[in-house]
């Protein structure tokens, strides 16, 4: 059973960089067909996709956040990470890591999620 | 268009059938996946592909698609099905590989 676990500071100061890591267990991050993703949810709001990374290092980011986001992967530790720079209060949200599976040319889905971690941006 | 549109709220009587819909141009090209989210919990995948349920998801959950509309149907809704439901797909315009609907709050009466 694949499990994902987010870790990182729960409080970040404005203008600083938010850094989170997702540790994957029960499966290899280097397996093909999976896109390791970050998704956030503002309090009381819907889901917002931040970006994903393939084990090879290829990334794709939400254009609305692209200038501030970096996602990286460490296959030796079976981890992938999120950095979001120049944060403001608007970045306060629950951040989830998730595995996106490519099943066919028409079928993509997030089958495993971390439990989420609340990150508050405040001085 | 890179949008998926859901009704904000839907209600159903206990034991009855409810359909939650998701509309978007991308659904003409890609299947929707559906997620159930209860308060304070991470989303859980309930339907993916043409009509597939992950292991552990009750068979009262089913999915369908027609044109630009995907539907999640709960046949015989239970109290524990009260939750937010989100649809998700890939954007067909190429601008955004991942797009979520705004979510539907399901109330079981």
mmCIF file of C-alpha atoms in Angstrom, chain A:
data_model
loop_
_atom_site.group_PDB
_atom_site.id
_atom_site.type_symbol
_atom_site.label_atom_id
_atom_site.label_comp_id
_atom_site.label_asym_id
_atom_site.label_seq_id
_atom_site.Cartn_x
_atom_site.Cartn_y
_atom_site.Cartn_z
ATOM 1 C CA UNK A 1 0.000 0.000 0.000
ATOM 2 C CA UNK A 2 1.493 3.299 -1.089
ATOM 3 C CA UNK A 3 1.571 5.998 1.555
ATOM 4 C CA UNK A 4 2.546 9.638 1.298
ATOM 5 C CA UNK A 5 3.490 11.886 4.193
ATOM 6 C CA UNK A 6 4.048 15.623 4.100
ATOM 7 C CA UNK A 7 6.518 17.298 6.411
ATOM 8 C CA UNK A 8 7.731 20.835 6.931
ATOM 9 C CA UNK A 9 7.141 24.005 8.935
ATOM 10 C CA UNK A 10 3.575 24.881 9.767
ATOM 11 C CA UNK A 11 4.333 28.579 10.035
ATOM 12 C CA UNK A 12 6.152 30.691 7.474
ATOM 13 C CA UNK A 13 6.765 34.431 7.550
ATOM 14 C CA UNK A 14 5.578 36.658 4.716
ATOM 15 C CA UNK A 15 8.062 37.063 1.858
ATOM 16 C CA UNK A 16 9.899 33.895 2.887
ATOM 17 C CA UNK A 17 9.964 30.526 1.132
ATOM 18 C CA UNK A 18 7.596 27.731 2.032
ATOM 19 C CA UNK A 19 9.330 24.343 1.917
ATOM 20 C CA UNK A 20 7.595 20.989 2.203
ATOM 21 C CA UNK A 21 8.726 17.438 1.614
ATOM 22 C CA UNK A 22 6.636 14.412 0.763
ATOM 23 C CA UNK A 23 7.988 11.001 1.707
ATOM 24 C CA UNK A 24 6.664 8.070 -0.271
ATOM 25 C CA UNK A 25 6.545 4.602 1.239
ATOM 26 C CA UNK A 26 5.232 1.294 -0.036
ATOM 27 C CA UNK A 27 6.314 2.013 -3.585
ATOM 28 C CA UNK A 28 9.137 3.503 -5.579
ATOM 29 C CA UNK A 29 9.002 7.098 -6.705
ATOM 30 C CA UNK A 30 11.042 5.962 -9.703
ATOM 31 C CA UNK A 31 8.247 3.810 -11.094
ATOM 32 C CA UNK A 32 7.018 5.055 -14.436
ATOM 33 C CA UNK A 33 3.480 6.217 -15.092
ATOM 34 C CA UNK A 34 3.189 8.351 -11.986
ATOM 35 C CA UNK A 35 3.338 12.099 -11.532
ATOM 36 C CA UNK A 36 4.179 13.227 -8.027
ATOM 37 C CA UNK A 37 2.015 16.203 -7.273
ATOM 38 C CA UNK A 38 1.360 19.044 -4.890
ATOM 39 C CA UNK A 39 -2.172 20.312 -4.350
ATOM 40 C CA UNK A 40 -3.380 22.912 -1.890
ATOM 41 C CA UNK A 41 -6.686 23.861 -0.353
ATOM 42 C CA UNK A 42 -7.339 27.279 1.081
ATOM 43 C CA UNK A 43 -9.488 27.239 4.235
ATOM 44 C CA UNK A 44 -13.060 26.416 3.312
ATOM 45 C CA UNK A 45 -12.257 26.376 -0.403
ATOM 46 C CA UNK A 46 -11.704 23.900 -3.199
ATOM 47 C CA UNK A 47 -8.637 22.072 -4.453
ATOM 48 C CA UNK A 48 -5.910 23.909 -6.376
ATOM 49 C CA UNK A 49 -3.246 21.989 -8.272
ATOM 50 C CA UNK A 50 0.233 23.444 -7.764
ATOM 51 C CA UNK A 51 2.383 21.228 -9.942
ATOM 52 C CA UNK A 52 3.929 17.826 -10.433
ATOM 53 C CA UNK A 53 7.196 16.124 -11.141
ATOM 54 C CA UNK A 54 8.069 12.912 -12.915
ATOM 55 C CA UNK A 55 10.795 10.733 -11.450
ATOM 56 C CA UNK A 56 13.082 11.814 -14.281
ATOM 57 C CA UNK A 57 12.847 15.377 -13.010
ATOM 58 C CA UNK A 58 10.452 16.757 -15.600
ATOM 59 C CA UNK A 59 8.093 19.260 -14.032
ATOM 60 C CA UNK A 60 4.878 21.041 -14.865
ATOM 61 C CA UNK A 61 3.485 23.893 -12.838
ATOM 62 C CA UNK A 62 0.194 25.715 -12.562
ATOM 63 C CA UNK A 63 0.752 28.875 -14.643
ATOM 64 C CA UNK A 64 -0.776 30.968 -11.868
ATOM 65 C CA UNK A 65 2.021 29.918 -9.489
ATOM 66 C CA UNK A 66 4.806 29.060 -11.905
ATOM 67 C CA UNK A 67 7.001 32.059 -11.152
ATOM 68 C CA UNK A 68 7.204 31.103 -7.475
ATOM 69 C CA UNK A 69 7.154 27.290 -7.490
ATOM 70 C CA UNK A 70 9.917 24.726 -7.633
ATOM 71 C CA UNK A 71 9.269 21.000 -7.284
ATOM 72 C CA UNK A 72 12.191 18.628 -7.030
ATOM 73 C CA UNK A 73 12.677 14.902 -6.516
ATOM 74 C CA UNK A 74 15.195 12.846 -4.575
ATOM 75 C CA UNK A 75 14.851 9.279 -5.780
ATOM 76 C CA UNK A 76 17.476 8.031 -3.335
ATOM 77 C CA UNK A 77 15.259 9.093 -0.430
ATOM 78 C CA UNK A 78 11.978 8.355 -2.205
ATOM 79 C CA UNK A 79 10.933 11.941 -1.615
ATOM 80 C CA UNK A 80 9.799 14.945 -3.571
ATOM 81 C CA UNK A 81 9.672 18.521 -2.396
ATOM 82 C CA UNK A 82 7.871 21.805 -2.886
ATOM 83 C CA UNK A 83 9.297 25.287 -2.591
ATOM 84 C CA UNK A 84 7.023 28.297 -2.891
ATOM 85 C CA UNK A 85 8.800 31.621 -2.718
ATOM 86 C CA UNK A 86 7.683 35.097 -1.687
ATOM 87 C CA UNK A 87 4.706 33.817 0.259
ATOM 88 C CA UNK A 88 1.869 36.003 1.465
ATOM 89 C CA UNK A 89 -1.174 35.365 3.627
ATOM 90 C CA UNK A 90 -2.938 34.194 0.461
ATOM 91 C CA UNK A 91 -0.687 31.130 0.486
ATOM 92 C CA UNK A 92 -2.102 29.976 3.812
ATOM 93 C CA UNK A 93 -3.623 26.606 3.015
ATOM 94 C CA UNK A 94 -3.550 22.894 3.622
ATOM 95 C CA UNK A 95 -0.923 21.432 1.325
ATOM 96 C CA UNK A 96 -1.313 17.881 0.054
ATOM 97 C CA UNK A 97 1.082 15.687 -1.817
ATOM 98 C CA UNK A 98 -0.502 13.112 -4.074
ATOM 99 C CA UNK A 99 0.328 10.542 -6.702
ATOM 100 C CA UNK A 100 -1.212 11.107 -10.094
ATOM 101 C CA UNK A 101 -1.522 7.967 -12.144
ATOM 102 C CA UNK A 102 -1.569 7.839 -15.935
ATOM 103 C CA UNK A 103 -3.714 4.885 -16.904
ATOM 104 C CA UNK A 104 -4.454 5.625 -20.562
ATOM 105 C CA UNK A 105 -4.509 8.569 -22.936
ATOM 106 C CA UNK A 106 -7.906 9.504 -21.506
ATOM 107 C CA UNK A 107 -7.459 8.494 -17.891
ATOM 108 C CA UNK A 108 -5.561 10.301 -15.174
ATOM 109 C CA UNK A 109 -6.341 10.304 -11.469
ATOM 110 C CA UNK A 110 -4.915 10.986 -8.032
ATOM 111 C CA UNK A 111 -5.007 7.623 -6.288
ATOM 112 C CA UNK A 112 -2.921 8.255 -3.197
ATOM 113 C CA UNK A 113 -2.831 11.358 -1.041
ATOM 114 C CA UNK A 114 -0.960 12.482 2.017
ATOM 115 C CA UNK A 115 -3.006 13.539 4.999
ATOM 116 C CA UNK A 116 -2.209 17.182 4.327
ATOM 117 C CA UNK A 117 -0.349 19.779 6.316
ATOM 118 C CA UNK A 118 -1.594 23.226 7.228
ATOM 119 C CA UNK A 119 0.833 25.980 6.415
ATOM 120 C CA UNK A 120 0.068 29.398 7.840
ATOM 121 C CA UNK A 121 1.782 32.495 6.512
ATOM 122 C CA UNK A 122 2.021 35.041 9.268
ATOM 123 C CA UNK A 123 4.565 37.249 10.949
#
